[in-house]
Amino acid sequence: MKRIVFFLFLTLFPFLAAHGQTLPAAPYLPAQEGPQAAKAPITVQYPHEKMSVSRGAKNIFIFGQVNVPNATLDINGQAVPLHTNGAFLAYLPVENGKFDFILTATAGEQKYQAKRTVIVPGLPLKKLFERAEFDPEEVYPKTPVELMPGDLLELSARGTPRTEVFYTLSGIKGAKKIPMKEDSAQPGIYRAKYLLDEDQKPRTVKVTYQMQNAPGYTKAKITAPGKIKILDAKNPFTTAEITLPGVKVRKIPVHKENLYPFYRAYGRVQVNGLSNGLYRIALNENESAWLEANRLKFHPFAGYTPNYIDQLTATVSDSKTRLAFHGLREVPIQVQEFNDRFELTLYYTSGFGENFSLDTTSPLVENITWSYPASDTVKFVVSFKPGTGPWGHAYDFEKGTLLLDLMHKPQIASTPQKPLAGARILLDAGHSPKRTVPYDGAVGPTGYLEYEANLALAQDTQKLLENAGAEVIMTRHGNNHLSLQGRYNLALKTNPQIFVSLHYNALPETANPLARPRGYSVYYNYPHSFGLAQAVYSAFTRQVPLPDNGMIANDILFIPRIPQMPSILVENAYIILPEQEEMAKDPAKRKLFANAIYEGILDFYGVKPAPPKANKKVRRGKRRLKRTKAAPKRWANKTPLSYPR
């Protein structure tokens, strides 16, 4: 037994010794840290120095480059493979608190070391094993909560694993010292749900957690910082005004993602709940949604005024069919496009006067019906003519009247030599220049920033499209900065027919990039964008020798949510993977992406590429032409590239 322990000690000794030394922090790419970084034996591009990673992280990825020929690399004692250019990517365990990655590159007898420090929020697990203790940063609720009688209260706390934890709700009968269950997948996380009684009277409640049977028979007690306010069931509502008309709402009270598809908030709304800094909007007796507090302006004494649609009119122009729902005020809406119809739901709307006129010259609209799915809720269904559908749609309120525009398909003037003549294409190189951490976008192991990669690809694609006769509108021309809203505003101003946004992919730091094959993907949202997404995606499957990560319907990303035209977002490859970053940097390999995008756009418009120009005969004479090297052969096989596991 002693020999085994001694052997383990010898195995870990280099790592332990390195941990005790003062090692230099691995630098970033040269543009950020100066010329000396280019000569550094080890660079780390991600995670950033002293970066705070996601709470509860058990493993994160780390990548960079070893700039030493014929070297090997280990990180915290684990061997990590190197790409041919010295780039590396690894997925490694971390611990709560301040955590160091110790990187050791070995070339013959020469050894180089550097470190990268990250912060994992929360008390270290080893500290929680010593005695009964709660992590004060992970005791919920952390902020005030407002709930209705009959609502479900969700509670959680982090503390010493494998103990007994109870919670008490002050002032609520029968809610004293109720046991909690430990999460089997996350030791030390205790959870519980409590259903408030339908007859619960309004009051303010404190949540107290208690722990017993911890190491050394120790005990612990803590009170959650956020108090719970139980609202009066007879008068629960507060009136608030939406400060950003058309803002998206969320399904649950979280600040990221979980957006409610197709819902948009306008006007004055009724609020009857608060959790995690988001307020609950009651849309009707069956539906509710959550919205950030900074998107609401409260009017405590304002009454409820329902909307009413007294007339519906339809008019037709060359570019669109416009439906006008004449009402009294702005209200939250739900807009959802299908292949054969468009559904519009207006909340806080008591009825429709059934005064309706339809312009039968519309190439899209067959008929319109309406129904009342809940109180103060009116739903309209716009049915499309067989075989038709909108090119896009747009909606907005104008003095209480909701205007819904259904775009008609544009015409182009294609010729054999210029197949895309008459096409107006907005090409978006994603992200903007920022050469200090955190970057705007992702970064690769050798320090190639995504905004650079996106622009290089956009310029390659622009040439192909313009040679085919298209008018190409570029969101970025160099080092100009443009926000997401700025890109959308440019689209509205320039009126393109399609919007294609170019990106390279990455992952949240806690996701394992080596868990499955990673490659290209195409994102879209609305049915009118499906054809464009499918055409580009199909071209990628033919042209790009990378893993197929699919065509994905997505309501989270900003660009695919642009409704006025077919709009897609293309993730060409994973820039965090060494071999795929190399593809993005190499002009010859990058052409695979540009050609796929170009071919997909041609297919979407239903046109063929221009015929190749005939080769001119070269006159032979005394003057000999200088021979050029043979062009590199196109990749013959389409075997997905993979990073060594």
mmCIF file of N, CA and C in Angstrom, residues 461-533:
data_model
loop_
_atom_site.group_PDB
_atom_site.id
_atom_site.type_symbol
_atom_site.label_atom_id
_atom_site.label_comp_id
_atom_site.label_asym_id
_atom_site.label_seq_id
_atom_site.Cartn_x
_atom_site.Cartn_y
_atom_site.Cartn_z
ATOM 1 N N THR A 461 -17.565 35.777 -50.673
ATOM 2 C CA THR A 461 -18.917 35.494 -51.177
ATOM 3 C C THR A 461 -19.452 36.659 -51.997
ATOM 4 N N GLN A 462 -19.138 37.877 -51.579
ATOM 5 C CA GLN A 462 -19.578 39.068 -52.310
ATOM 6 C C GLN A 462 -19.104 39.029 -53.760
ATOM 7 N N LYS A 463 -17.861 38.648 -53.966
ATOM 8 C CA LYS A 463 -17.321 38.598 -55.336
ATOM 9 C C LYS A 463 -18.098 37.617 -56.199
ATOM 10 N N LEU A 464 -18.394 36.453 -55.651
ATOM 11 C CA LEU A 464 -19.137 35.447 -56.416
ATOM 12 C C LEU A 464 -20.531 35.958 -56.783
ATOM 13 N N LEU A 465 -21.219 36.582 -55.829
ATOM 14 C CA LEU A 465 -22.576 37.064 -56.069
ATOM 15 C C LEU A 465 -22.592 38.218 -57.061
ATOM 16 N N GLU A 466 -21.650 39.138 -56.937
ATOM 17 C CA GLU A 466 -21.620 40.287 -57.854
ATOM 18 C C GLU A 466 -21.242 39.849 -59.263
ATOM 19 N N ASN A 467 -20.361 38.870 -59.378
ATOM 20 C CA ASN A 467 -20.031 38.358 -60.711
ATOM 21 C C ASN A 467 -21.247 37.723 -61.380
ATOM 22 N N ALA A 468 -22.195 37.253 -60.557
ATOM 23 C CA ALA A 468 -23.425 36.659 -61.097
ATOM 24 C C ALA A 468 -24.514 37.704 -61.323
ATOM 25 N N GLY A 469 -24.184 38.988 -61.093
ATOM 26 C CA GLY A 469 -25.134 40.058 -61.391
ATOM 27 C C GLY A 469 -25.913 40.600 -60.217
ATOM 28 N N ALA A 470 -25.716 40.053 -59.015
ATOM 29 C CA ALA A 470 -26.480 40.507 -57.858
ATOM 30 C C ALA A 470 -25.961 41.845 -57.339
ATOM 31 N N GLU A 471 -26.849 42.626 -56.763
ATOM 32 C CA GLU A 471 -26.454 43.813 -56.006
ATOM 33 C C GLU A 471 -26.273 43.365 -54.554
ATOM 34 N N VAL A 472 -25.062 43.509 -54.033
ATOM 35 C CA VAL A 472 -24.747 43.020 -52.692
ATOM 36 C C VAL A 472 -24.580 44.201 -51.743
ATOM 37 N N ILE A 473 -25.333 44.184 -50.685
ATOM 38 C CA ILE A 473 -25.236 45.198 -49.637
ATOM 39 C C ILE A 473 -24.461 44.574 -48.481
ATOM 40 N N MET A 474 -23.363 45.198 -48.072
ATOM 41 C CA MET A 474 -22.518 44.669 -47.001
ATOM 42 C C MET A 474 -22.774 45.450 -45.714
ATOM 43 N N THR A 475 -23.001 44.720 -44.626
ATOM 44 C CA THR A 475 -23.155 45.414 -43.339
ATOM 45 C C THR A 475 -21.813 45.923 -42.832
ATOM 46 N N ARG A 476 -20.736 45.217 -43.200
ATOM 47 C CA ARG A 476 -19.399 45.642 -42.771
ATOM 48 C C ARG A 476 -18.474 45.724 -43.976
ATOM 49 N N HIS A 477 -17.634 46.770 -43.979
ATOM 50 C CA HIS A 477 -16.700 46.999 -45.081
ATOM 51 C C HIS A 477 -15.255 46.935 -44.609
ATOM 52 N N GLY A 478 -15.028 46.794 -43.349
ATOM 53 C CA GLY A 478 -13.679 46.785 -42.788
ATOM 54 C C GLY A 478 -13.780 46.773 -41.280
ATOM 55 N N ASN A 479 -13.296 47.841 -40.669
ATOM 56 C CA ASN A 479 -13.307 47.913 -39.206
ATOM 57 C C ASN A 479 -14.483 48.709 -38.658
ATOM 58 N N ASN A 480 -15.536 48.864 -39.457
ATOM 59 C CA ASN A 480 -16.710 49.570 -38.937
ATOM 60 C C ASN A 480 -17.448 48.718 -37.905
ATOM 61 N N HIS A 481 -18.026 49.367 -36.921
ATOM 62 C CA HIS A 481 -18.792 48.692 -35.872
ATOM 63 C C HIS A 481 -20.276 48.830 -36.186
ATOM 64 N N LEU A 482 -21.017 47.759 -35.967
ATOM 65 C CA LEU A 482 -22.452 47.793 -36.222
ATOM 66 C C LEU A 482 -23.144 46.847 -35.255
ATOM 67 N N SER A 483 -24.089 47.376 -34.503
ATOM 68 C CA SER A 483 -24.843 46.562 -33.547
ATOM 69 C C SER A 483 -25.854 45.698 -34.285
ATOM 70 N N LEU A 484 -26.454 44.745 -33.556
ATOM 71 C CA LEU A 484 -27.513 43.931 -34.155
ATOM 72 C C LEU A 484 -28.663 44.807 -34.624
ATOM 73 N N GLN A 485 -29.048 45.771 -33.791
ATOM 74 C CA GLN A 485 -30.131 46.670 -34.180
ATOM 75 C C GLN A 485 -29.725 47.499 -35.393
ATOM 76 N N GLY A 486 -28.444 47.883 -35.450
ATOM 77 C CA GLY A 486 -27.952 48.636 -36.602
ATOM 78 C C GLY A 486 -28.014 47.834 -37.886
ATOM 79 N N ARG A 487 -27.768 46.537 -37.800
ATOM 80 C CA ARG A 487 -27.852 45.666 -38.984
ATOM 81 C C ARG A 487 -29.306 45.555 -39.452
ATOM 82 N N TYR A 488 -30.210 45.453 -38.475
ATOM 83 C CA TYR A 488 -31.636 45.390 -38.804
ATOM 84 C C TYR A 488 -32.100 46.705 -39.449
ATOM 85 N N ASN A 489 -31.660 47.830 -38.871
ATOM 86 C CA ASN A 489 -32.032 49.135 -39.424
ATOM 87 C C ASN A 489 -31.503 49.297 -40.849
ATOM 88 N N LEU A 490 -30.290 48.791 -41.102
ATOM 89 C CA LEU A 490 -29.731 48.858 -42.446
ATOM 90 C C LEU A 490 -30.580 48.043 -43.420
ATOM 91 N N ALA A 491 -31.065 46.889 -42.965
ATOM 92 C CA ALA A 491 -31.920 46.065 -43.815
ATOM 93 C C ALA A 491 -33.212 46.795 -44.164
ATOM 94 N N LEU A 492 -33.818 47.457 -43.186
ATOM 95 C CA LEU A 492 -35.055 48.193 -43.451
ATOM 96 C C LEU A 492 -34.798 49.366 -44.401
ATOM 97 N N LYS A 493 -33.638 49.994 -44.256
ATOM 98 C CA LYS A 493 -33.317 51.166 -45.074
ATOM 99 C C LYS A 493 -33.006 50.793 -46.509
ATOM 100 N N THR A 494 -32.285 49.703 -46.722
ATOM 101 C CA THR A 494 -31.822 49.337 -48.069
ATOM 102 C C THR A 494 -32.763 48.387 -48.789
ATOM 103 N N ASN A 495 -33.717 47.797 -48.072
ATOM 104 C CA ASN A 495 -34.757 46.954 -48.664
ATOM 105 C C ASN A 495 -34.200 45.812 -49.519
ATOM 106 N N PRO A 496 -33.346 44.942 -48.934
ATOM 107 C CA PRO A 496 -32.858 43.788 -49.707
ATOM 108 C C PRO A 496 -33.950 42.737 -49.854
ATOM 109 N N GLN A 497 -33.729 41.795 -50.758
ATOM 110 C CA GLN A 497 -34.687 40.693 -50.933
ATOM 111 C C GLN A 497 -34.419 39.564 -49.948
ATOM 112 N N ILE A 498 -33.145 39.329 -49.626
ATOM 113 C CA ILE A 498 -32.791 38.302 -48.643
ATOM 114 C C ILE A 498 -31.677 38.830 -47.739
ATOM 115 N N PHE A 499 -31.559 38.229 -46.545
ATOM 116 C CA PHE A 499 -30.568 38.624 -45.540
ATOM 117 C C PHE A 499 -29.814 37.359 -45.137
ATOM 118 N N VAL A 500 -28.489 37.345 -45.377
ATOM 119 C CA VAL A 500 -27.660 36.184 -45.036
ATOM 120 C C VAL A 500 -26.559 36.640 -44.087
ATOM 121 N N SER A 501 -26.560 36.099 -42.885
ATOM 122 C CA SER A 501 -25.568 36.478 -41.868
ATOM 123 C C SER A 501 -24.552 35.353 -41.714
ATOM 124 N N LEU A 502 -23.251 35.710 -41.760
ATOM 125 C CA LEU A 502 -22.173 34.726 -41.759
ATOM 126 C C LEU A 502 -21.444 34.720 -40.418
ATOM 127 N N HIS A 503 -21.258 33.518 -39.876
ATOM 128 C CA HIS A 503 -20.629 33.366 -38.559
ATOM 129 C C HIS A 503 -19.786 32.101 -38.518
ATOM 130 N N TYR A 504 -18.968 32.009 -37.461
ATOM 131 C CA TYR A 504 -18.297 30.761 -37.088
ATOM 132 C C TYR A 504 -18.698 30.447 -35.658
ATOM 133 N N ASN A 505 -18.878 29.189 -35.364
ATOM 134 C CA ASN A 505 -19.536 28.776 -34.134
ATOM 135 C C ASN A 505 -18.576 28.632 -32.966
ATOM 136 N N ALA A 506 -19.146 28.634 -31.767
ATOM 137 C CA ALA A 506 -18.431 28.369 -30.522
ATOM 138 C C ALA A 506 -19.430 27.689 -29.587
ATOM 139 N N LEU A 507 -19.064 27.553 -28.313
ATOM 140 C CA LEU A 507 -19.923 26.902 -27.336
ATOM 141 C C LEU A 507 -19.807 27.613 -25.999
ATOM 142 N N PRO A 508 -20.795 27.455 -25.119
ATOM 143 C CA PRO A 508 -20.605 27.904 -23.732
ATOM 144 C C PRO A 508 -19.443 27.137 -23.115
ATOM 145 N N GLU A 509 -18.715 27.770 -22.212
ATOM 146 C CA GLU A 509 -17.469 27.166 -21.727
ATOM 147 C C GLU A 509 -17.666 25.843 -20.998
ATOM 148 N N THR A 510 -18.885 25.564 -20.518
ATOM 149 C CA THR A 510 -19.110 24.310 -19.797
ATOM 150 C C THR A 510 -19.501 23.156 -20.713
ATOM 151 N N ALA A 511 -19.777 23.434 -21.991
ATOM 152 C CA ALA A 511 -20.133 22.368 -22.937
ATOM 153 C C ALA A 511 -18.865 21.681 -23.427
ATOM 154 N N ASN A 512 -18.948 20.384 -23.642
ATOM 155 C CA ASN A 512 -17.795 19.620 -24.106
ATOM 156 C C ASN A 512 -17.714 19.689 -25.629
ATOM 157 N N PRO A 513 -16.727 20.408 -26.193
ATOM 158 C CA PRO A 513 -16.645 20.528 -27.656
ATOM 159 C C PRO A 513 -16.209 19.238 -28.333
ATOM 160 N N LEU A 514 -15.681 18.275 -27.551
ATOM 161 C CA LEU A 514 -15.196 17.021 -28.106
ATOM 162 C C LEU A 514 -16.194 15.884 -27.931
ATOM 163 N N ALA A 515 -17.388 16.203 -27.399
ATOM 164 C CA ALA A 515 -18.358 15.148 -27.088
ATOM 165 C C ALA A 515 -18.987 14.551 -28.336
ATOM 166 N N ARG A 516 -19.074 15.323 -29.401
ATOM 167 C CA ARG A 516 -19.669 14.828 -30.647
ATOM 168 C C ARG A 516 -19.076 15.603 -31.808
ATOM 169 N N PRO A 517 -19.259 15.134 -33.044
ATOM 170 C CA PRO A 517 -18.716 15.859 -34.199
ATOM 171 C C PRO A 517 -19.332 17.251 -34.317
ATOM 172 N N ARG A 518 -18.515 18.229 -34.617
ATOM 173 C CA ARG A 518 -18.969 19.616 -34.762
ATOM 174 C C ARG A 518 -18.668 20.091 -36.175
ATOM 175 N N GLY A 519 -19.578 20.869 -36.737
ATOM 176 C CA GLY A 519 -19.367 21.355 -38.095
ATOM 177 C C GLY A 519 -20.286 22.507 -38.425
ATOM 178 N N TYR A 520 -20.905 22.465 -39.604
ATOM 179 C CA TYR A 520 -21.725 23.576 -40.086
ATOM 180 C C TYR A 520 -23.187 23.403 -39.674
ATOM 181 N N SER A 521 -23.904 24.526 -39.623
ATOM 182 C CA SER A 521 -25.348 24.517 -39.368
ATOM 183 C C SER A 521 -25.948 25.784 -39.956
ATOM 184 N N VAL A 522 -27.232 25.731 -40.266
ATOM 185 C CA VAL A 522 -27.950 26.876 -40.833
ATOM 186 C C VAL A 522 -29.194 27.119 -39.986
ATOM 187 N N TYR A 523 -29.386 28.372 -39.553
ATOM 188 C CA TYR A 523 -30.495 28.737 -38.683
ATOM 189 C C TYR A 523 -31.508 29.596 -39.441
ATOM 190 N N TYR A 524 -32.776 29.329 -39.168
ATOM 191 C CA TYR A 524 -33.860 30.138 -39.721
ATOM 192 C C TYR A 524 -34.969 30.189 -38.677
ATOM 193 N N ASN A 525 -36.001 30.981 -38.949
ATOM 194 C CA ASN A 525 -37.115 31.060 -38.002
ATOM 195 C C ASN A 525 -38.445 30.861 -38.717
ATOM 196 N N TYR A 526 -38.805 31.796 -39.580
ATOM 197 C CA TYR A 526 -40.136 31.790 -40.186
ATOM 198 C C TYR A 526 -40.228 30.828 -41.376
ATOM 199 N N PRO A 527 -41.428 30.357 -41.681
ATOM 200 C CA PRO A 527 -41.602 29.500 -42.866
ATOM 201 C C PRO A 527 -41.115 30.144 -44.156
ATOM 202 N N HIS A 528 -41.234 31.482 -44.264
ATOM 203 C CA HIS A 528 -40.790 32.117 -45.514
ATOM 204 C C HIS A 528 -39.261 32.104 -45.658
ATOM 205 N N SER A 529 -38.538 31.769 -44.572
ATOM 206 C CA SER A 529 -37.083 31.651 -44.647
ATOM 207 C C SER A 529 -36.630 30.207 -44.852
ATOM 208 N N PHE A 530 -37.573 29.276 -44.791
ATOM 209 C CA PHE A 530 -37.221 27.858 -44.874
ATOM 210 C C PHE A 530 -36.543 27.520 -46.199
ATOM 211 N N GLY A 531 -37.078 28.022 -47.321
ATOM 212 C CA GLY A 531 -36.526 27.688 -48.628
ATOM 213 C C GLY A 531 -35.080 28.135 -48.773
ATOM 214 N N LEU A 532 -34.766 29.342 -48.293
ATOM 215 C CA LEU A 532 -33.398 29.851 -48.361
ATOM 216 C C LEU A 532 -32.483 29.013 -47.472
ATOM 217 N N ALA A 533 -32.940 28.723 -46.251
ATOM 218 C CA ALA A 533 -32.137 27.916 -45.335
ATOM 219 C C ALA A 533 -31.871 26.532 -45.916
#
